[in-house]
Short mmCIF file of C-alpha atoms in Angstrom, two decimals:
data_model
loop_
_atom_site.label_atom_id
_atom_site.label_comp_id
_atom_site.label_asym_id
_atom_site.label_seq_id
_atom_site.Cartn_x
_atom_site.Cartn_y
_atom_site.Cartn_z
CA UNK A 8 159.75 141.50 99.66
CA UNK A 9 164.62 138.25 92.83
CA UNK A 10 165.44 137.89 90.26
CA UNK A 11 161.83 138.24 90.52
CA UNK A 12 161.52 137.23 94.14
CA UNK A 13 163.96 139.48 95.94
CA UNK A 14 161.36 142.12 96.64
CA UNK A 15 158.36 140.01 97.31
CA UNK A 16 160.20 137.75 99.66
CA UNK A 17 161.70 140.51 101.56
CA UNK A 18 158.49 141.18 103.48
CA UNK A 19 157.49 138.40 105.76
CA UNK A 20 155.68 140.56 104.04
CA UNK A 21 157.58 135.64 107.92
CA UNK A 22 159.69 137.24 107.03
CA UNK A 23 158.70 139.36 101.04
CA UNK A 24 161.03 140.82 105.07
CA UNK A 25 160.82 142.59 101.87
CA UNK A 26 164.03 144.15 102.76
CA UNK A 27 167.10 145.31 101.15
CA UNK A 28 169.28 144.30 104.04
CA UNK A 29 171.64 147.18 103.64
CA UNK A 30 174.73 145.82 102.00
CA UNK A 31 173.27 143.80 99.18
CA UNK A 32 175.54 140.81 99.36
CA UNK A 33 173.29 138.61 101.48
CA UNK A 34 169.77 137.25 101.26
CA UNK A 35 166.97 139.60 102.15
CA UNK A 36 164.94 139.40 105.29
CA UNK A 37 162.44 136.79 104.37
CA UNK A 38 164.84 134.58 102.55
CA UNK A 39 167.13 131.72 103.42
CA UNK A 40 167.50 131.47 107.16
CA UNK A 41 170.41 130.44 109.27
CA UNK A 42 169.76 126.78 108.63
CA UNK A 43 171.81 125.33 111.44
CA UNK A 44 170.03 127.32 114.12
CA UNK A 45 166.67 126.71 112.49
CA UNK A 46 167.24 122.99 112.26
CA UNK A 47 168.01 123.00 115.96
CA UNK A 48 164.85 124.96 116.66
CA UNK A 49 162.65 122.48 114.85
CA UNK A 50 164.53 119.49 116.12
CA UNK A 51 163.26 120.04 119.65
CA UNK A 52 159.60 120.62 118.87
CA UNK A 53 157.40 117.64 118.32
CA UNK A 54 159.71 115.95 115.88
CA UNK A 55 159.12 118.58 113.21
CA UNK A 56 161.44 118.43 110.22
CA UNK A 57 163.24 121.51 108.95
CA UNK A 58 163.52 120.84 105.25
CA UNK A 59 162.47 118.49 102.48
CA UNK A 60 159.38 116.45 101.83
CA UNK A 61 160.75 113.01 102.48
CA UNK A 62 161.07 111.20 105.77
CA UNK A 63 159.19 111.68 109.01
CA UNK A 64 155.57 110.72 109.54
CA UNK A 65 154.04 109.90 106.16
CA UNK A 66 150.57 110.59 107.56
CA UNK A 67 151.52 114.08 108.76
CA UNK A 68 150.23 117.24 107.11
CA UNK A 69 153.23 118.98 105.56
CA UNK A 70 153.40 122.75 106.02
CA UNK A 71 155.66 124.83 103.76
CA UNK A 72 156.54 128.32 104.97
CA UNK A 73 159.29 130.90 105.24
CA UNK A 74 160.24 132.76 108.40
CA UNK A 75 163.04 134.20 110.45
CA UNK A 76 163.96 132.14 113.54
CA UNK A 77 161.88 134.20 115.97
CA UNK A 78 158.93 134.11 113.58
CA UNK A 79 159.33 130.37 113.21
CA UNK A 80 158.97 130.07 116.97
CA UNK A 81 155.63 131.87 116.80
CA UNK A 82 154.49 129.45 114.11
CA UNK A 83 155.56 126.55 116.28
CA UNK A 84 153.31 127.87 119.04
CA UNK A 85 150.38 127.69 116.64
CA UNK A 86 151.35 124.19 115.53
CA UNK A 87 151.85 122.97 119.09
CA UNK A 88 148.49 124.34 120.22
CA UNK A 89 146.75 122.84 117.20
CA UNK A 90 148.28 119.44 117.87
CA UNK A 91 147.31 119.69 121.53
CA UNK A 92 143.71 120.17 120.47
CA UNK A 93 143.88 117.76 117.56
CA UNK A 94 146.32 114.99 118.51
CA UNK A 95 144.95 112.95 115.61
CA UNK A 96 146.53 115.36 113.08
CA UNK A 97 150.29 115.67 112.95
CA UNK A 98 152.06 118.62 111.30
CA UNK A 99 155.50 118.41 109.70
CA UNK A 100 157.17 121.64 108.61
CA UNK A 101 159.15 122.32 105.45
CA UNK A 102 161.28 125.44 105.53
CA UNK A 103 161.59 127.50 102.37
CA UNK A 104 164.84 128.48 100.72
CA UNK A 105 165.47 131.80 98.96
CA UNK A 106 163.09 131.12 96.04
CA UNK A 107 159.88 129.73 97.51
CA UNK A 108 157.77 129.81 94.35
CA UNK A 109 160.28 127.77 92.39
CA UNK A 110 160.68 125.44 95.35
CA UNK A 111 156.94 124.87 95.57
CA UNK A 112 156.66 124.26 91.84
CA UNK A 113 159.54 121.78 91.99
CA UNK A 114 157.92 119.87 94.85
CA UNK A 115 154.56 119.78 93.10
CA UNK A 116 156.00 118.78 89.72
CA UNK A 117 157.72 115.88 91.47
CA UNK A 118 154.50 114.71 93.08
CA UNK A 119 155.54 115.83 96.55
CA UNK A 120 153.63 119.06 96.92
CA UNK A 121 153.31 120.14 100.58
CA UNK A 122 149.75 119.95 101.90
CA UNK A 123 149.65 123.49 103.30
CA UNK A 124 151.52 126.29 101.55
CA UNK A 125 152.33 129.78 102.65
CA UNK A 126 150.91 132.16 100.02
CA UNK A 127 152.25 135.62 99.19
CA UNK A 128 149.85 138.14 97.72
CA UNK A 129 152.15 138.89 94.79
CA UNK A 130 152.92 135.25 94.01
CA UNK A 131 149.90 133.08 94.69
CA UNK A 132 148.09 133.89 91.42
CA UNK A 133 150.72 132.02 89.46
CA UNK A 134 150.04 128.91 91.52
CA UNK A 135 146.27 129.31 91.39
CA UNK A 136 146.40 129.79 87.63
CA UNK A 137 148.39 126.57 87.25
CA UNK A 138 145.84 124.61 89.28
CA UNK A 139 148.30 124.00 92.12
CA UNK A 140 145.98 125.36 94.83
CA UNK A 141 142.55 124.30 96.09
CA UNK A 142 139.66 126.74 95.93
CA UNK A 143 138.88 126.98 99.66
CA UNK A 144 135.21 127.58 98.94
CA UNK A 145 135.13 123.77 98.88
CA UNK A 146 135.39 123.94 102.67
CA UNK A 147 133.84 127.34 103.42
CA UNK A 148 130.63 126.53 101.57
CA UNK A 149 130.32 123.38 103.64
CA UNK A 150 130.29 125.43 106.87
CA UNK A 151 128.39 128.64 106.09
CA UNK A 152 128.09 129.71 109.74
CA UNK A 153 131.86 129.59 110.23
CA UNK A 154 132.42 131.31 106.88
CA UNK A 155 130.03 134.10 107.89
CA UNK A 156 131.80 134.58 111.24
CA UNK A 157 135.19 134.66 109.57
CA UNK A 158 133.98 137.18 107.02
CA UNK A 159 132.49 139.43 109.71
CA UNK A 160 135.63 139.27 111.86
CA UNK A 161 138.09 139.75 109.01
CA UNK A 162 138.99 142.48 106.56
CA UNK A 163 137.67 142.39 103.01
CA UNK A 164 140.83 144.09 101.72
CA UNK A 165 142.97 141.17 102.88
CA UNK A 166 140.55 138.36 102.12
CA UNK A 167 139.81 139.58 98.60
CA UNK A 168 143.52 139.76 97.82
CA UNK A 169 143.48 135.97 97.62
CA UNK A 170 140.44 135.76 95.34
CA UNK A 171 141.40 134.69 91.82
CA UNK A 172 138.84 134.09 89.07
CA UNK A 173 136.12 133.98 91.74
CA UNK A 174 137.88 131.35 93.87
CA UNK A 175 139.29 131.83 97.37
CA UNK A 176 142.74 130.30 97.02
CA UNK A 177 144.16 131.26 100.41
CA UNK A 178 143.00 132.73 103.69
CA UNK A 179 145.02 135.63 105.09
CA UNK A 180 147.11 134.93 108.17
CA UNK A 181 148.94 138.23 108.77
CA UNK A 182 148.99 141.86 107.66
CA UNK A 183 152.35 143.34 106.80
CA UNK A 184 151.75 146.60 105.01
CA UNK A 185 154.38 149.32 105.33
CA UNK A 186 154.41 152.46 107.44
CA UNK A 187 157.01 154.71 109.06
CA UNK A 188 158.91 154.01 112.26
CA UNK A 189 160.20 157.14 113.97
CA UNK A 190 162.60 157.98 116.78
CA UNK A 191 160.47 159.72 119.39
CA UNK A 192 163.44 161.40 121.07
CA UNK A 193 164.68 162.94 117.84
CA UNK A 194 161.18 164.08 116.91
CA UNK A 195 160.64 165.65 120.34
CA UNK A 196 163.96 167.48 120.13
CA UNK A 197 162.95 168.85 116.72
CA UNK A 198 159.46 169.77 117.95
CA UNK A 199 157.75 167.58 115.36
CA UNK A 200 154.49 165.73 116.03
CA UNK A 201 153.70 163.14 113.35
CA UNK A 202 150.20 161.83 112.58
CA UNK A 203 148.88 159.01 114.72
CA UNK A 204 146.24 157.57 112.37
CA UNK A 205 145.84 156.81 108.69
CA UNK A 206 142.92 159.22 108.49
CA UNK A 207 145.11 162.07 109.77
CA UNK A 208 147.92 161.82 107.24
CA UNK A 209 150.59 164.43 106.71
CA UNK A 210 151.22 165.94 103.31
CA UNK A 211 154.26 165.41 101.10
CA UNK A 212 155.33 168.95 101.98
CA UNK A 213 155.01 168.37 105.73
CA UNK A 214 156.88 165.07 105.46
CA UNK A 215 159.72 166.68 103.51
CA UNK A 216 159.96 169.57 105.96
CA UNK A 217 160.20 167.11 108.86
CA UNK A 218 162.87 165.06 107.08
CA UNK A 219 164.89 168.21 106.36
CA UNK A 220 164.75 169.34 109.98
CA UNK A 221 165.82 165.89 111.10
CA UNK A 222 168.79 165.66 108.71
CA UNK A 223 172.04 166.86 110.27
CA UNK A 224 175.41 167.26 108.60
CA UNK A 225 178.90 167.93 109.89
CA UNK A 226 180.81 171.01 108.73
CA UNK A 227 182.59 168.88 106.14
CA UNK A 228 179.25 167.94 104.61
CA UNK A 229 179.07 164.38 105.92
CA UNK A 230 175.61 163.32 107.04
CA UNK A 231 175.58 162.24 110.68
CA UNK A 232 171.80 161.90 110.93
CA UNK A 233 169.41 161.11 108.10
CA UNK A 234 165.84 162.32 108.14
CA UNK A 235 164.52 159.22 106.36
CA UNK A 236 165.75 155.75 105.43
CA UNK A 237 164.02 152.87 103.69
CA UNK A 238 164.25 149.24 104.83
CA UNK A 239 161.91 147.95 102.15
CA UNK A 240 162.43 147.49 98.40
CA UNK A 241 162.89 151.06 97.12
CA UNK A 242 160.77 150.86 93.98
CA UNK A 243 157.95 149.24 95.96
CA UNK A 244 158.21 152.08 98.47
CA UNK A 245 158.20 154.60 95.63
CA UNK A 246 155.03 152.97 94.30
CA UNK A 247 153.32 153.52 97.65
CA UNK A 248 154.13 157.23 97.37
CA UNK A 249 152.64 157.18 93.89
CA UNK A 250 149.50 155.48 95.18
CA UNK A 251 149.26 158.11 97.92
CA UNK A 252 149.05 160.76 95.23
CA UNK A 253 145.69 159.50 94.05
CA UNK A 254 146.57 156.83 91.49
CA UNK A 255 146.76 153.05 91.75
CA UNK A 256 149.90 151.35 90.41
CA UNK A 257 148.04 148.93 88.12
CA UNK A 258 144.50 148.94 86.74
CA UNK A 259 142.66 146.95 87.77
CA UNK A 260 144.83 145.72 90.67
CA UNK A 261 143.67 142.12 90.18
CA UNK A 262 144.47 140.70 86.73
CA UNK A 263 145.65 144.15 85.56
CA UNK A 264 145.63 145.16 81.91
CA UNK A 265 147.86 148.20 82.26
CA UNK A 266 150.26 150.02 84.56
CA UNK A 267 149.75 153.62 85.60
CA UNK A 268 153.43 154.56 85.63
CA UNK A 269 152.61 157.12 82.97
CA UNK A 270 149.85 158.80 84.97
CA UNK A 271 151.02 162.25 86.03
CA UNK A 272 149.79 161.73 89.58
CA UNK A 273 151.62 158.45 90.05
CA UNK A 274 154.78 159.84 88.46
CA UNK A 275 154.69 162.85 90.78
CA UNK A 276 154.49 160.62 93.85
CA UNK A 277 157.25 158.32 92.64
CA UNK A 278 159.46 161.31 91.84
CA UNK A 279 158.85 162.78 95.28
CA UNK A 280 160.16 159.58 96.84
CA UNK A 281 163.21 159.53 94.55
CA UNK A 282 163.95 163.18 95.26
CA UNK A 283 164.23 162.56 98.99
CA UNK A 284 167.68 161.20 98.16
CA UNK A 285 168.47 162.55 94.70
CA UNK A 286 167.45 166.19 95.15
CA UNK A 287 166.88 166.95 98.83
CA UNK A 288 169.56 164.76 100.41
CA UNK A 289 167.41 163.76 103.38
CA UNK A 290 167.73 160.04 102.57
CA UNK A 291 170.75 157.92 101.59
CA UNK A 292 171.51 157.55 97.90
CA UNK A 293 171.48 154.21 96.14
CA UNK A 294 175.25 154.10 96.59
CA UNK A 295 175.02 154.85 100.30
CA UNK A 296 172.58 151.98 100.74
CA UNK A 297 175.18 149.49 99.60
CA UNK A 298 177.41 150.12 102.59
CA UNK A 299 175.08 150.35 105.57
CA UNK A 300 171.64 148.98 106.32
CA UNK A 301 168.65 151.16 107.04
CA UNK A 302 168.01 149.19 110.23
CA UNK A 303 171.49 149.89 111.55
CA UNK A 304 171.10 153.59 110.88
CA UNK A 305 167.76 153.71 112.65
CA UNK A 306 168.81 151.52 115.59
CA UNK A 307 171.88 153.64 116.22
CA UNK A 308 169.96 156.92 116.15
CA UNK A 309 171.55 157.99 112.85
CA UNK A 310 168.17 158.07 111.12
CA UNK A 311 165.00 159.64 112.46
CA UNK A 312 162.47 157.80 110.25
CA UNK A 313 162.47 154.36 108.67
CA UNK A 314 160.01 152.93 106.17
CA UNK A 315 159.24 149.27 106.72
CA UNK A 316 156.70 146.85 108.10
CA UNK A 317 155.86 145.07 111.31
CA UNK A 318 158.42 142.38 110.50
CA UNK A 319 161.04 144.84 111.85
CA UNK A 320 159.27 145.60 115.12
CA UNK A 321 161.18 143.04 117.17
CA UNK A 322 164.48 144.61 116.04
CA UNK A 323 163.54 148.00 117.47
CA UNK A 324 161.28 147.29 120.45
CA UNK A 325 162.50 147.08 124.03
CA UNK A 326 165.84 148.81 123.44
CA UNK A 327 167.00 151.22 126.14
CA UNK A 328 168.77 153.35 123.53
CA UNK A 329 165.84 153.66 121.11
CA UNK A 330 162.48 155.26 121.85
CA UNK A 331 160.44 154.13 118.86
CA UNK A 332 156.90 154.68 117.65
CA UNK A 333 155.07 154.43 114.32
CA UNK A 334 153.28 156.81 111.99
CA UNK A 335 151.68 156.72 108.55
CA UNK A 336 152.84 157.50 105.03
CA UNK A 337 152.34 161.01 103.63
CA UNK A 338 149.81 161.94 100.96
CA UNK A 339 150.44 164.02 97.87
CA UNK A 340 148.39 166.94 96.52
CA UNK A 341 146.13 164.59 94.53
CA UNK A 342 145.79 161.92 97.22
CA UNK A 343 144.04 161.59 100.55
CA UNK A 344 142.44 162.74 102.61
CA UNK A 345 143.76 159.69 104.48
CA UNK A 346 146.93 157.77 103.74
CA UNK A 347 147.02 154.25 102.33
CA UNK A 348 149.60 151.47 102.22
CA UNK A 349 150.14 148.17 100.46
CA UNK A 350 148.17 145.13 101.55
CA UNK A 351 151.28 143.10 102.26
CA UNK A 352 149.43 140.01 103.39
CA UNK A 353 150.50 136.41 103.50
CA UNK A 354 147.99 133.60 103.64
CA UNK A 355 147.67 129.85 103.91
CA UNK A 356 146.65 127.69 100.97
CA UNK A 357 146.08 123.97 100.39
CA UNK A 358 147.62 122.02 97.54
CA UNK A 359 145.17 120.61 95.00
CA UNK A 360 147.18 117.38 94.92
CA UNK A 361 147.10 116.91 98.69
CA UNK A 362 145.85 113.48 99.80
CA UNK A 363 145.16 115.06 103.22
CA UNK A 364 142.86 117.92 102.24
CA UNK A 365 140.51 117.50 105.20
CA UNK A 366 143.31 117.46 107.78
CA UNK A 367 145.02 120.34 106.01
CA UNK A 368 141.81 122.36 106.13
CA UNK A 369 141.50 121.80 109.87
CA UNK A 370 144.97 123.28 110.35
CA UNK A 371 144.36 126.22 107.98
CA UNK A 372 141.03 126.88 109.70
CA UNK A 373 142.74 126.93 113.09
CA UNK A 374 145.72 129.07 112.10
CA UNK A 375 143.65 131.70 110.24
CA UNK A 376 140.71 131.58 112.65
CA UNK A 377 140.20 133.10 116.12
CA UNK A 378 142.37 130.61 118.03
CA UNK A 379 145.44 130.85 115.83
CA UNK A 380 145.07 134.59 115.37
CA UNK A 381 144.97 135.09 119.13
CA UNK A 382 148.36 133.36 119.35
CA UNK A 383 149.69 135.55 116.55
CA UNK A 384 148.43 138.66 118.35
CA UNK A 385 150.09 137.71 121.63
CA UNK A 386 153.40 136.91 119.95
CA UNK A 387 153.98 140.50 118.86
CA UNK A 388 155.76 139.18 115.77
CA UNK A 389 152.85 139.49 113.34
CA UNK A 390 149.82 141.71 112.90
CA UNK A 391 146.70 139.48 112.95
CA UNK A 392 143.99 139.58 110.30
CA UNK A 393 140.90 139.31 112.50
CA UNK A 394 139.35 142.25 114.30
CA UNK A 395 138.87 140.23 117.48
CA UNK A 396 142.59 139.48 117.67
CA UNK A 397 143.60 142.98 116.59
CA UNK A 398 141.60 144.53 119.41
CA UNK A 399 142.61 141.97 122.02
CA UNK A 400 144.50 142.80 125.22
CA UNK A 401 147.17 140.37 124.05
CA UNK A 402 148.00 142.39 120.96
CA UNK A 403 148.25 145.63 122.93
CA UNK A 404 150.37 143.94 125.60
CA UNK A 405 152.76 142.71 122.90
CA UNK A 406 153.46 146.35 121.91
CA UNK A 407 153.88 148.05 125.30
CA UNK A 408 155.99 150.98 124.11
CA UNK A 409 153.80 152.16 121.26
CA UNK A 410 151.44 155.09 121.62
CA UNK A 411 150.19 154.93 118.04
CA UNK A 412 148.90 151.36 117.96
CA UNK A 413 146.14 152.47 115.57
CA UNK A 414 148.73 152.49 112.77
CA UNK A 415 148.64 148.69 113.12
CA UNK A 416 145.02 148.11 114.07
CA UNK A 417 143.67 150.36 111.31
CA UNK A 418 146.25 149.29 108.75
CA UNK A 419 144.29 146.54 106.97
CA UNK A 420 141.33 148.80 106.25
CA UNK A 421 143.66 151.38 104.72
CA UNK A 422 145.56 148.93 102.53
CA UNK A 423 145.40 148.62 98.77
CA UNK A 424 146.71 145.86 96.48
CA UNK A 425 149.81 146.41 94.38
CA UNK A 426 149.11 143.89 91.63
CA UNK A 427 147.80 140.34 91.47
CA UNK A 428 148.83 138.59 88.27
CA UNK A 429 150.45 135.28 87.31
CA UNK A 430 152.92 137.38 85.29
CA UNK A 431 154.29 139.22 88.30
CA UNK A 432 157.83 137.89 87.94
CA UNK A 433 158.15 139.20 84.38
CA UNK A 434 156.41 142.46 85.25
CA UNK A 435 158.69 143.06 88.20
CA UNK A 436 161.81 142.56 86.11
CA UNK A 437 160.68 145.40 83.83
CA UNK A 438 159.70 147.58 86.79
CA UNK A 439 163.01 147.07 88.53
CA UNK A 440 165.04 148.07 85.50
CA UNK A 441 163.01 151.21 84.83
CA UNK A 442 162.38 152.38 88.38
CA UNK A 443 165.96 151.92 89.54
CA UNK A 444 167.15 154.42 86.92
CA UNK A 445 164.78 156.97 88.45
CA UNK A 446 165.94 156.18 91.97
CA UNK A 447 169.56 156.69 90.93
CA UNK A 448 168.71 160.05 89.40
CA UNK A 449 169.54 158.81 85.90
CA UNK A 450 165.97 159.36 84.63
CA UNK A 451 162.77 161.07 85.70
CA UNK A 452 159.63 159.31 86.82
CA UNK A 453 157.79 160.81 83.86
CA UNK A 454 160.05 158.84 81.53
CA UNK A 455 158.55 155.57 82.82
CA UNK A 456 155.39 156.44 80.93
CA UNK A 457 157.23 155.65 77.72
CA UNK A 458 158.89 152.35 76.85
CA UNK A 459 158.72 150.83 80.32
CA UNK A 460 154.94 151.30 80.49
CA UNK A 461 154.51 150.12 76.91
CA UNK A 462 156.48 146.92 77.56
CA UNK A 463 154.51 146.17 80.72
CA UNK A 464 151.16 146.90 79.08
CA UNK A 465 152.04 144.65 76.16
CA UNK A 466 152.95 141.84 78.53
CA UNK A 467 149.75 142.25 80.53
CA UNK A 468 147.57 142.66 77.46
CA UNK A 469 148.81 139.44 75.90
CA UNK A 470 147.55 137.50 78.92
CA UNK A 471 143.98 138.83 78.78
#
């Protein structure tokens, strides 16, 4: 949400937001922020530093994360409230650049590893495998009552994403799986009623029919309204369509030994996604995406549906010229009955080399526990990872215009992992090369079952 990090860091997935930001010249959503404005933001809040590991209070717990400015403000609310309750523990922030994994490894190799690290579900395994992260069972086992409450209030799908070789190397802090935003006015004018829950998914055929009815062209053939646009990384989106046709992307999802690109069900789902642009013309082509962003098309009413995550909500909510709601992904003939999405979770981890483990744990416990999650819920910028926060009045109040809030509140339980492997960077490079040919119409999805799958399987197999 790279390189191999372009996709994963586009999502704030705080952000992997896993976005192709339209014209591809700039950083994606969850990457390098407008540093001047961000430095100003942090400069007025408790003496928090914006970048680097040096300077400031040497006794402070350092917290490394990535976020857009408005998301950083939400994090500051959590930090400020924590420090109000625990004035004995100071927090100093370190903002990530465009390549957070490399930045973290550089810090840690130099003996300046931040105490608390933001963890991405596609990236953390590489750090855990290198011994960079603490197994949080060290703290959870010490407080079994709290651990039991956290387990009961949370979602196993998200929590287990950060389990590697039996260890819990991060605790989830937000859910950011993908779904479909839609323009309610355009849907009403077309007489289309989309599903409101993951368990009531529409079919590929119904989705395509809706997109066709919502695509309008001028007499000269120019498209003035697209049925569907994608604000995520296209080959990740295509994978979700494959997964919704009854086949996981990698087997097993954690420490996979093979990819299922060659499975006929997965290939059919991936091809369906590609054909929205290549064959049916209801979505912009790869070339079209270079010149205008999906968000701009959707905001301006020139697209009826947009695939993305909650990281985009603040861009669409509260606009007088946009009546927006959310719906779920479609399912193919071999999928269902309900729809699924990617887990898309970020978490908080503690560095193994931290000299402030106990203080760091207190902050992680607060931010990922009921108090911090309540703040996240009220901010409207993230989807919390605890049921108590998800069902709170604050979370509903933060989304006043949505009728289909269940797409968010039921999202974690209907999420599935993409892949958790220390080799993700190398795997993604192979995926990107192969999948992008399909998305351009230069190859079929079935062709990925050949050399691309063989290369990925060989890479994964060598690590077993």
